[in-house]
Amino acid sequence: MMLLRVFLAVCGLCFSGASLAQLEIQVTRGIDNPTSIAVAPFAWDGLGAAPEDFAQIIDSDLARSGQFSPVSRRDMLSLPTRAEDIFYRDWRAIAARYLVIGRVSKGAQLRVEFALYDVERGIELFSSQVAGPEFEARMVAHRVADAIYEKLTGIQGAFATRLIYVSVTRNPEGKDFYRLTVADADGQRPIVLLEGRDPILAPSWSPDGKEVAYVSFESSRPAIYRQVLATGAREQLTNFRGLNNSPVWSPDGKSMALVLSKDGSPDIYLLDLETKQLTRLTRHYAIDTEPTWMPDGQSLLFTSDRGGRPQIYRYTLATGKIERVTFEGRYNARARVAEDGRNVALVHQRDGRFHVAVFDLVTERMTVLTETSLDESPSIAPNGSLVIYATKRGDRSVLGAVAVDGGVKFSLPARSGSVQEPAWSPMLFSW
Amino acid sequence: MTTKNTLGKAAAVVLMAALVSACSSNAAKEEAAAQAAAERAAAEQAAAAEAAAAEQRAAEKQKAMMAEKREEKRRLMDAASAVGSVFYFDYDSSSLSDDARAAIDAHVALMMADGGNVRLEGHTDERGTREYNLALGERRANAVRDYMVASGVPGYRIETISYGEENPIAYGSGESSWSKNRRVEIK
């Protein structure tokens, strides 16, 4: 009997609190001189206890960037929540370079007012506020962290984003157990979207971050589904004979590129999500798979072994022209393009080992980012700063992340089982 | 008067004789008919017996053929199970080895005999990307299918599916595990 459950990702029902995280994100290598920053506990102006420790969430986000070294709360000499309570000497004494203070109030929504100070110069750099529903208290805190990160680095923060991933519990006596989970980018608030004893593969996000698509073998054959996170509503998009694989939404959200082998060998097709019309894009007896969109929606990158070995090719929609993109190495596959349309994260084989690498479409330079040897499924954060990927540790698949410039590295060990195929959400503009 | 009587008697004798003669000719006819009927019955009986015997012979022959077929099928099944239902491949290859071909031949012979359907499941090792590996697994399953079709099995009796690297037999990382996982299974 098929064992399958589809879940609603209704956030009112979801869990909060650190203890339920499946992934614990650890910085394994930060930058040499991370910037010291102090996030003083935020004041709470509401009934009962604060729903979250906002300062703690912001502190953890900044620490997880690998670029900041937060000051421990125990070392703080004073705990200001208003500008007039700040004594810069208290912060200079503990060598904090920057200070963040804030206040949280609760009306119809949560409202966080916060400010960032340059301790050395003794001035306010920036103040702002973020509001959101109480059940998204953690996301509200992540948005504060995004704003501070952007102010200090010039790069848009991506803490208020989410991840989907597949976890697998091995069962040597029978079928493995698969789970598709969505969690905040810090691994907290995991929500299971689908689970069962049949493989779940190739999860990807809709450009508005409200839906996911994936491949499930629940009908004993692969089929492509889309699922709305908020309601759990699910639609089967394809279940042709042969492969049904690699669904990726176009940047405008109107169509989906995917892989079918119904006409012989695997080729790239375009599915119009409204009319359900299917257009075949590539036509080759070799394997064409793993499509990914350029951010402008004008062309797609894909993996093909038409040259004998898997390499990345580009398909231009207007002309149908196909050109080879990668030439370095015997194996380049599963590309994902950063929002800048320039950096391409992919799996690159070097000396028989499979690494995550970044290929620059402009300079055509390949930079290997990892030392591990069985890496796969790279996915780029929507701000282009980090690549999350899956790799092997012993018999288990685990997640890792690395800065696009290779400087900072993270591991995201799971509590148990294997975790694979991470996909980073786009920027989320609504709750 | 006397003459008349004599004539009358004579007439009566003639009549009787005629009657007798008539009687005797009827009896002969009946005897012949009965004999013919008996002969027919005997012939029919003989024919029926012969038919029954033929039928029995045919049934026996059929039985023997069935037994032979069963025996043949058992032999083919034994042959197929002796070669196993898993065929292995080299790294990044969907070429069938001589061993795999010989093994598939045994399954083809069984399929031709029993008219059954098969499902071919293609698998890869864990190296490389999952989605590309799904395509590689399909290529392996198709290689087995194509060989079966070339050997005479109708294509519609073969279903292929790829699991890529999703269902490893051996979980470890290393050639000893990988070589067990690069396979096509007949189900």
XYZ file of C-alpha atoms in Angstrom:
618
model
C 0.000 0.000 0.000
C 1.216 3.407 -0.865
C 2.070 5.427 2.167
C 1.861 9.080 1.441
C 0.911 12.170 3.262
C 0.549 15.681 1.971
C 0.797 18.431 4.518
C -0.479 21.939 4.780
C 2.184 24.462 5.491
C -0.193 26.703 7.375
C 2.092 28.794 9.467
C -0.411 29.181 12.267
C 0.125 25.482 12.877
C 3.841 25.451 12.535
C 6.324 25.057 15.282
C 8.666 27.625 16.631
C 11.558 27.190 18.966
C 15.056 25.940 18.459
C 14.471 22.405 19.678
C 12.479 21.366 16.604
C 15.058 22.338 14.012
C 16.203 19.441 11.922
C 19.260 21.286 10.700
C 21.809 23.041 12.880
C 23.817 25.531 10.902
C 27.457 25.830 11.912
C 30.122 28.100 10.512
C 33.083 25.847 9.763
C 35.234 28.637 8.372
C 34.530 32.344 8.709
C 36.497 35.294 7.391
C 39.809 36.118 9.079
C 38.695 39.244 10.892
C 34.955 39.157 11.361
C 33.394 42.437 12.399
C 32.402 42.616 16.051
C 28.764 43.562 16.571
C 26.604 43.698 19.716
C 22.857 43.131 19.529
C 21.392 44.210 22.874
C 18.190 42.412 23.994
C 15.127 44.142 22.505
C 12.478 45.673 24.765
C 9.047 43.977 24.633
C 5.964 46.137 24.858
C 3.060 43.690 24.879
C 1.055 41.341 27.071
C 2.799 38.270 28.431
C 6.200 37.142 27.286
C 7.744 38.147 23.952
C 7.017 35.513 21.276
C 10.703 35.275 20.383
C 14.061 36.544 21.565
C 14.437 38.951 18.644
C 17.986 40.052 19.460
C 19.072 36.419 19.685
C 17.688 35.627 16.227
C 19.406 38.688 14.703
C 22.633 37.827 16.526
C 22.552 34.250 15.179
C 21.818 35.410 11.639
C 24.782 37.793 11.635
C 27.032 35.107 13.139
C 25.898 32.608 10.500
C 26.985 34.966 7.753
C 30.552 34.219 8.878
C 31.308 37.916 8.431
C 30.356 39.053 11.915
C 31.369 38.025 15.370
C 28.575 38.906 17.779
C 29.328 39.977 21.327
C 28.036 37.614 23.992
C 25.161 39.016 26.037
C 27.005 38.096 29.247
C 29.797 40.479 28.317
C 27.488 43.446 27.840
C 27.919 46.133 30.522
C 24.568 47.798 29.866
C 21.407 46.778 28.002
C 20.009 49.908 26.316
C 16.736 49.810 24.400
C 16.561 53.546 23.621
C 19.101 55.898 22.059
C 19.326 57.993 25.255
C 20.411 54.924 27.266
C 23.488 54.219 25.148
C 26.909 54.739 26.738
C 29.430 54.230 23.963
C 32.234 53.623 26.449
C 30.414 50.426 27.613
C 30.676 49.089 24.069
C 34.168 50.343 23.339
C 35.271 48.591 26.531
C 34.232 45.221 25.111
C 35.532 46.068 21.622
C 32.175 46.070 19.874
C 32.483 47.830 16.504
C 28.730 48.185 15.993
C 25.686 48.150 18.263
C 22.068 47.261 17.519
C 19.203 48.143 19.860
C 15.469 47.695 19.415
C 11.959 47.638 20.806
C 9.106 45.334 19.892
C 5.472 46.328 20.304
C 2.326 44.416 19.620
C -0.846 45.923 18.234
C -2.708 44.300 15.373
C 0.770 43.292 14.223
C 4.220 42.958 15.684
C 6.292 46.064 15.129
C 10.060 46.135 15.601
C 11.824 49.492 15.767
C 15.576 49.178 15.662
C 18.708 51.242 15.194
C 22.323 50.570 14.276
C 25.195 52.534 15.820
C 28.851 52.972 14.958
C 30.483 52.561 18.382
C 33.875 53.899 17.314
C 32.437 57.110 15.882
C 29.614 57.290 18.432
C 26.880 57.915 15.870
C 23.655 56.374 14.653
C 24.090 54.840 11.197
C 20.582 53.794 10.490
C 17.191 53.261 12.092
C 14.100 51.614 10.704
C 11.145 49.409 11.541
C 9.665 46.128 10.387
C 6.106 44.929 11.005
C 4.474 41.552 10.492
C 1.997 39.057 11.929
C 2.888 37.504 15.280
C 3.053 33.973 13.872
C 5.853 35.246 11.623
C 7.796 36.736 14.553
C 10.974 34.919 13.508
C 10.689 36.177 9.935
C 10.206 39.715 11.267
C 13.478 39.324 13.192
C 15.215 37.935 10.080
C 14.121 41.020 8.135
C 15.742 43.219 10.760
C 18.926 41.159 10.324
C 18.635 41.578 6.525
C 18.430 45.367 6.896
C 21.451 45.523 9.226
C 23.466 43.181 7.012
C 22.717 45.272 3.938
C 23.636 48.495 5.717
C 27.003 47.088 6.810
C 28.005 45.060 3.740
C 26.180 46.728 0.877
C 24.703 43.327 -0.016
C 21.021 42.576 0.354
C 20.468 40.192 3.269
C 18.872 36.786 2.665
C 18.082 35.703 6.224
C 14.310 36.143 5.753
C 14.203 33.336 3.201
C 13.378 29.661 3.293
C 14.773 26.329 2.174
C 13.148 23.193 0.875
C 15.012 19.918 1.065
C 14.454 16.191 0.887
C 15.371 14.035 3.866
C 15.704 10.282 3.641
C 15.671 7.711 6.411
C 17.443 4.611 5.181
C 15.808 1.257 5.682
C 18.172 -1.587 4.746
C 15.344 -4.138 5.125
C 12.832 -2.378 2.942
C 11.980 0.890 1.255
C 13.541 4.133 2.422
C 11.366 6.868 3.903
C 11.293 10.211 2.064
C 10.223 13.593 3.349
C 9.971 16.962 1.621
C 10.405 19.759 4.147
C 10.278 23.542 4.051
C 12.122 25.436 6.796
C 13.367 28.946 7.460
C 16.845 29.608 6.059
C 18.275 29.106 9.576
C 16.811 25.575 9.670
C 14.100 26.526 12.177
C 10.353 25.889 11.854
C 10.593 22.832 9.623
C 7.265 21.836 8.063
C 6.835 18.542 6.243
C 5.133 19.034 2.872
C 5.024 15.434 1.676
C 6.223 12.106 3.008
C 6.126 8.480 1.972
C 8.130 5.445 0.939
C 8.653 6.505 -2.666
C 11.432 8.808 -3.871
C 10.904 12.573 -3.899
C 13.266 14.508 -6.158
C 14.204 17.829 -7.718
C 12.227 20.282 -5.543
C 12.132 23.872 -6.803
C 10.438 27.156 -5.894
C 7.914 29.291 -7.729
C 9.304 32.813 -8.280
C 6.829 34.252 -5.739
C 7.951 31.752 -3.088
C 4.387 30.527 -2.534
C 4.597 27.175 -4.315
C 7.003 24.330 -4.849
C 7.301 21.783 -7.641
C 8.878 18.356 -7.340
C 9.027 14.842 -8.720
C 7.363 12.061 -6.752
C 7.390 8.326 -7.486
C 4.238 7.738 -5.421
C 2.377 6.273 -8.426
C 5.309 3.838 -8.903
C 6.442 6.030 -11.814
C 7.926 9.520 -11.710
C 5.418 12.374 -12.021
C 5.747 16.152 -11.612
C 3.582 17.964 -9.056
C 3.124 21.539 -7.916
C 1.984 22.300 -4.380
C 0.810 25.510 -2.738
C 2.622 25.929 0.591
C -0.155 27.768 2.423
C -3.001 25.381 1.565
C -1.307 22.109 0.624
C -3.317 22.147 -2.640
C -1.535 19.939 -5.113
C -1.714 19.385 -8.847
C -0.124 16.688 -10.961
C 1.424 18.397 -13.985
C 2.906 15.502 -15.961
C 3.019 11.730 -15.743
C 4.187 10.676 -19.170
C 5.819 7.381 -19.954
C 9.519 7.584 -19.081
C 11.240 10.406 -17.225
C 9.270 13.299 -15.747
C 11.954 15.376 -14.127
C 13.594 18.684 -13.211
C 10.640 21.102 -13.052
C 11.804 24.742 -12.896
C 9.490 27.764 -13.012
C 10.223 30.517 -15.498
C 11.079 33.855 -13.839
C 7.648 35.250 -14.800
C 5.957 32.236 -13.170
C 3.853 31.503 -16.259
C 5.572 28.406 -17.511
C 7.813 25.625 -16.348
C 10.788 24.008 -18.030
C 10.983 20.283 -17.399
C 12.460 17.050 -18.716
C 10.487 14.279 -20.423
C 11.677 11.187 -22.273
C 8.271 10.269 -23.707
C 9.546 10.850 -27.263
C 12.686 8.728 -26.855
C 15.606 10.282 -25.022
C 15.383 12.927 -22.283
C 14.708 16.373 -23.753
C 13.790 19.794 -22.362
C 10.142 20.848 -22.698
C 8.257 23.988 -21.823
C 4.886 23.655 -20.092
C 2.527 26.628 -20.198
C 0.973 26.504 -16.726
C -2.265 28.145 -17.822
C -3.032 26.406 -21.119
C -1.073 23.243 -20.186
C 0.390 23.346 -23.678
C 3.663 21.472 -23.980
C 6.432 22.665 -26.317
C 9.503 20.584 -27.010
C 12.651 22.724 -26.840
C 15.518 20.289 -27.452
C 15.546 17.335 -29.807
C 18.608 15.133 -29.460
C 19.266 11.448 -28.943
C 21.673 12.301 -26.099
C 20.607 13.161 -22.546
C 19.315 16.732 -22.162
C 18.344 17.444 -18.568
C 18.628 19.762 -15.524
C 17.261 22.944 -17.114
C 17.621 26.243 -15.255
C 16.475 29.716 -16.262
C 18.621 32.750 -16.863
C 17.100 35.518 -14.677
C 15.845 37.429 -17.737
C 13.792 34.429 -18.856
C 15.231 34.680 -22.395
C 17.337 31.553 -22.269
C 17.909 28.361 -20.306
C 21.026 26.516 -19.289
C 20.876 22.715 -19.270
C 23.081 19.632 -18.975
C 23.675 17.513 -22.074
C 26.044 14.697 -22.954
C 25.607 15.332 -26.697
C 29.359 15.962 -26.835
C 30.075 12.608 -25.194
C 30.324 13.870 -21.611
C 27.900 15.964 -19.558
C 28.487 19.690 -20.101
C 26.426 22.843 -19.712
C 24.687 24.247 -22.798
C 22.530 27.299 -23.338
C 19.204 27.303 -25.211
C 17.909 30.667 -26.437
C 14.119 30.701 -26.591
C 13.705 33.296 -29.356
C 15.967 31.508 -31.839
C 16.083 27.921 -30.621
C 19.859 28.197 -30.852
C 21.934 25.871 -28.664
C 25.521 26.675 -27.705
C 27.963 24.942 -25.417
C 28.877 26.923 -22.296
C 31.434 24.846 -20.329
C 34.591 23.293 -21.714
C 36.801 22.857 -18.666
C 36.810 19.343 -17.233
C 35.006 16.146 -18.156
C 31.852 16.684 -16.129
C 29.863 19.871 -15.569
C 26.225 19.490 -14.604
C 23.145 20.793 -12.721
C 23.671 24.528 -13.183
C 21.893 27.201 -11.138
C 22.246 30.843 -12.110
C 22.582 33.685 -9.601
C 20.238 36.672 -9.805
C 23.060 38.692 -11.401
C 22.882 36.412 -14.441
C 26.630 35.943 -14.262
C 27.636 33.427 -11.588
C 26.601 29.850 -12.320
C 26.864 27.285 -9.533
C 27.327 23.764 -10.868
C 28.797 20.349 -10.150
C 32.292 20.087 -11.611
C 34.451 16.991 -11.692
C 38.151 17.400 -11.021
C 40.543 14.480 -10.458
C 37.593 12.114 -10.241
C 35.931 14.122 -7.474
C 32.663 16.001 -7.744
C 32.866 19.534 -6.382
C 30.599 22.531 -6.257
C 32.103 25.216 -8.473
C 31.121 28.653 -9.699
C 31.468 29.408 -13.384
C 31.571 33.067 -14.374
C 29.659 33.490 -17.647
C 31.563 36.685 -18.437
C 35.186 35.703 -17.744
C 34.448 31.973 -18.330
C 36.447 31.195 -15.218
C 35.679 28.072 -13.194
C 36.283 28.356 -9.444
C 35.995 25.210 -7.324
C 34.457 26.101 -3.955
C 34.538 22.814 -2.009
C 37.055 20.198 -0.947
C 34.500 17.413 -0.497
C 34.255 14.840 -3.283
C 30.609 13.840 -3.717
C 28.880 17.207 -3.927
C 25.607 17.770 -5.735
C 22.475 19.938 -6.027
C 23.970 23.434 -5.577
C 21.417 26.207 -5.022
C 22.267 29.905 -4.811
C 20.838 32.236 -2.149
C 18.627 34.916 -3.698
C 21.190 37.599 -2.798
C 23.859 35.662 -4.688
C 26.200 35.437 -1.704
C 26.025 31.754 -0.728
C 25.665 28.384 -2.392
C 23.942 25.624 -0.442
C 24.549 22.063 -1.650
C 24.449 18.419 -0.581
C 27.497 16.273 0.034
C 28.363 12.901 1.527
C 29.614 12.361 5.065
C 30.081 8.664 5.742
C 26.925 6.911 4.607
C 24.805 10.024 5.006
C 24.024 12.918 2.753
C 24.433 16.254 4.542
C 24.033 19.877 3.555
C 26.844 22.381 3.328
C 26.996 25.993 2.283
C 29.836 28.100 0.969
C 30.229 31.760 0.070
C 30.349 32.377 -3.681
C 33.818 33.853 -3.160
C 34.796 30.691 -1.261
C 35.605 32.652 1.911
C 33.045 31.343 4.388
C 31.972 27.736 4.790
C 29.105 26.166 6.696
C 27.905 22.734 7.521
C 24.253 21.978 8.211
C 24.319 18.604 9.908
C 20.930 16.953 10.250
C 19.894 15.301 13.474
C 19.417 11.981 11.750
C 19.126 10.440 8.319
C 20.210 12.008 5.073
C 19.361 15.464 3.806
C 19.664 16.224 0.121
C 18.544 18.460 -2.737
C 18.326 21.804 -0.938
C 16.651 24.622 -2.854
C 16.899 28.185 -1.618
C 13.739 30.277 -1.914
C 13.590 33.544 -3.809
C 13.304 36.759 -1.788
C 9.972 36.595 0.033
C 8.001 39.812 -0.173
C 4.817 38.771 1.598
C 4.171 36.780 4.775
C -69.928 -78.798 -56.790
C -66.816 -80.892 -56.173
C -64.884 -79.054 -58.774
C -65.932 -75.898 -57.281
C -64.665 -77.059 -53.906
C -61.450 -78.290 -55.342
C -60.990 -75.076 -57.062
C -61.818 -73.360 -53.889
C -59.263 -75.465 -51.987
C -56.707 -74.917 -54.639
C -57.340 -71.293 -54.476
C -56.964 -71.436 -50.776
C -53.701 -73.341 -51.067
C -52.411 -70.900 -53.579
C -53.449 -68.137 -51.362
C -51.825 -69.692 -48.361
C -48.777 -70.493 -50.335
C -48.770 -66.996 -51.449
C -49.177 -65.952 -47.916
C -46.470 -68.269 -46.731
C -44.261 -67.168 -49.484
C -45.027 -63.669 -48.584
C -44.229 -64.412 -44.976
C -40.984 -66.032 -45.736
C -39.814 -63.081 -47.881
C -40.687 -60.576 -45.059
C -38.697 -62.540 -42.517
C -35.621 -62.534 -44.704
C -35.882 -58.808 -45.170
C -36.210 -58.260 -41.454
C -33.276 -60.488 -40.772
C -31.163 -58.544 -43.224
C -32.259 -55.238 -41.717
C -31.485 -56.416 -38.227
C -28.124 -57.619 -39.347
C -27.420 -54.302 -41.000
C -28.495 -52.467 -37.877
C -26.305 -54.644 -35.751
C -23.475 -54.089 -38.110
C -24.083 -50.359 -38.013
C -24.234 -50.386 -34.236
C -21.079 -52.380 -34.078
C -19.420 -49.996 -36.480
C -20.640 -47.057 -34.507
C -19.456 -48.647 -31.332
C -16.143 -49.371 -32.871
C -15.916 -45.820 -34.154
C -16.874 -44.444 -30.775
C -14.343 -46.633 -29.091
C -11.777 -45.591 -31.571
C -12.696 -41.935 -31.072
C -12.510 -42.357 -27.335
C -9.195 -44.013 -27.691
C -8.018 -41.238 -29.991
C -9.311 -38.676 -27.600
C -7.540 -40.375 -24.786
C -4.419 -40.572 -26.838
C -4.800 -36.877 -27.669
C -5.439 -36.024 -24.032
C -2.446 -38.006 -23.045
C -0.431 -36.350 -25.709
C -1.748 -32.963 -24.564
C -0.951 -33.867 -21.000
C 2.455 -34.932 -22.010
C 2.888 -31.729 -23.966
C 1.659 -29.673 -21.040
C 3.950 -31.515 -18.749
C 6.702 -30.975 -21.246
C 5.788 -27.290 -21.475
C 5.654 -27.025 -17.721
C 8.925 -28.787 -17.568
C 10.289 -26.454 -20.234
C 8.950 -23.425 -18.407
C 10.350 -24.696 -15.148
C 13.625 -25.249 -16.885
C 13.475 -21.711 -18.332
C 12.495 -20.282 -14.983
C 15.318 -22.150 -13.339
C 17.642 -20.881 -16.032
C 16.385 -17.313 -15.568
C 16.623 -17.474 -11.823
C 20.052 -19.057 -12.071
C 21.327 -16.033 -13.989
C 19.586 -13.709 -11.556
C 17.400 -10.683 -12.247
C 20.065 -7.996 -11.760
C 22.515 -6.962 -14.484
C 25.497 -4.784 -13.686
C 27.145 -1.977 -15.657
C 30.481 -0.215 -15.811
C 30.815 3.342 -14.548
C 28.976 5.890 -16.706
C 28.142 3.144 -19.195
C 24.954 1.586 -20.474
C 26.723 -1.108 -22.537
C 25.658 -4.664 -21.808
C 28.468 -7.005 -20.860
C 28.625 -10.500 -22.400
C 27.532 -11.886 -19.042
C 24.553 -9.535 -18.968
C 23.581 -10.527 -22.526
C 23.718 -14.211 -21.679
C 21.651 -13.573 -18.573
C 19.088 -11.500 -20.461
C 18.867 -14.302 -23.090
C 17.588 -16.603 -20.356
C 14.889 -14.081 -19.417
C 13.948 -13.555 -23.068
C 13.505 -17.332 -23.535
C 11.210 -17.402 -20.518
C 9.217 -14.399 -21.740
C 8.762 -15.967 -25.181
C 7.492 -19.142 -23.485
C 5.172 -17.658 -20.897
C 4.032 -14.456 -22.625
C 4.500 -12.449 -19.428
C 5.383 -8.761 -18.975
C 8.420 -7.312 -17.249
C 9.373 -4.042 -15.611
C 13.005 -2.984 -16.001
C 14.336 -0.709 -13.248
C 17.512 1.237 -14.038
C 19.866 2.407 -11.275
C 23.159 4.294 -10.969
C 25.783 4.809 -8.299
C 25.804 7.979 -6.214
C 28.465 9.861 -8.194
C 27.382 12.840 -10.247
C 24.114 14.726 -10.100
C 20.790 13.123 -9.189
C 18.843 14.311 -12.184
C 21.529 13.367 -14.701
C 21.706 9.993 -12.968
C 17.962 9.525 -13.481
C 18.617 9.873 -17.204
C 21.576 7.449 -16.998
C 19.436 4.898 -15.164
C 16.821 5.174 -17.894
C 19.490 4.694 -20.543
C 20.552 1.448 -18.836
C 16.978 0.164 -18.582
C 16.473 1.052 -22.249
C 19.643 -0.804 -23.230
C 18.204 -3.979 -21.689
C 14.818 -3.309 -23.300
C 16.363 -2.767 -26.735
C 18.303 -6.014 -26.441
C 15.110 -7.877 -25.446
C 13.183 -6.371 -28.350
C 15.977 -7.296 -30.752
C 15.661 -10.826 -29.391
C 11.972 -10.940 -30.313
C 10.083 -9.756 -27.222
C 7.332 -7.285 -28.229
C 8.140 -3.825 -26.872
C 4.708 -3.357 -25.295
C 5.449 -6.154 -22.843
C 8.386 -4.222 -21.379
C 8.068 -1.236 -19.054
C 11.168 0.749 -18.152
C 11.634 3.064 -15.190
C 14.673 4.787 -13.734
C 15.353 5.415 -10.066
C 18.738 7.044 -10.717
C 20.773 6.895 -7.509
C 17.689 6.742 -5.248
C 17.583 3.040 -4.403
C 21.103 1.830 -3.699
C 21.665 -1.812 -2.814
C 24.866 -0.925 -0.982
C 25.019 2.308 1.010
C 28.765 2.839 1.304
C 30.905 5.167 -0.799
C 33.530 3.262 -2.758
C 33.785 1.060 -5.817
C 32.654 -2.061 -3.923
C 29.323 -0.372 -3.192
C 29.110 1.588 -6.425
C 29.547 -1.494 -8.626
C 26.591 -3.164 -6.876
C 24.420 -0.110 -7.435
C 25.042 0.366 -11.187
C 22.390 -2.057 -12.348
C 19.146 -2.919 -14.066
C 16.683 -5.114 -12.202
C 13.995 -7.208 -13.866
C 10.760 -7.194 -11.910
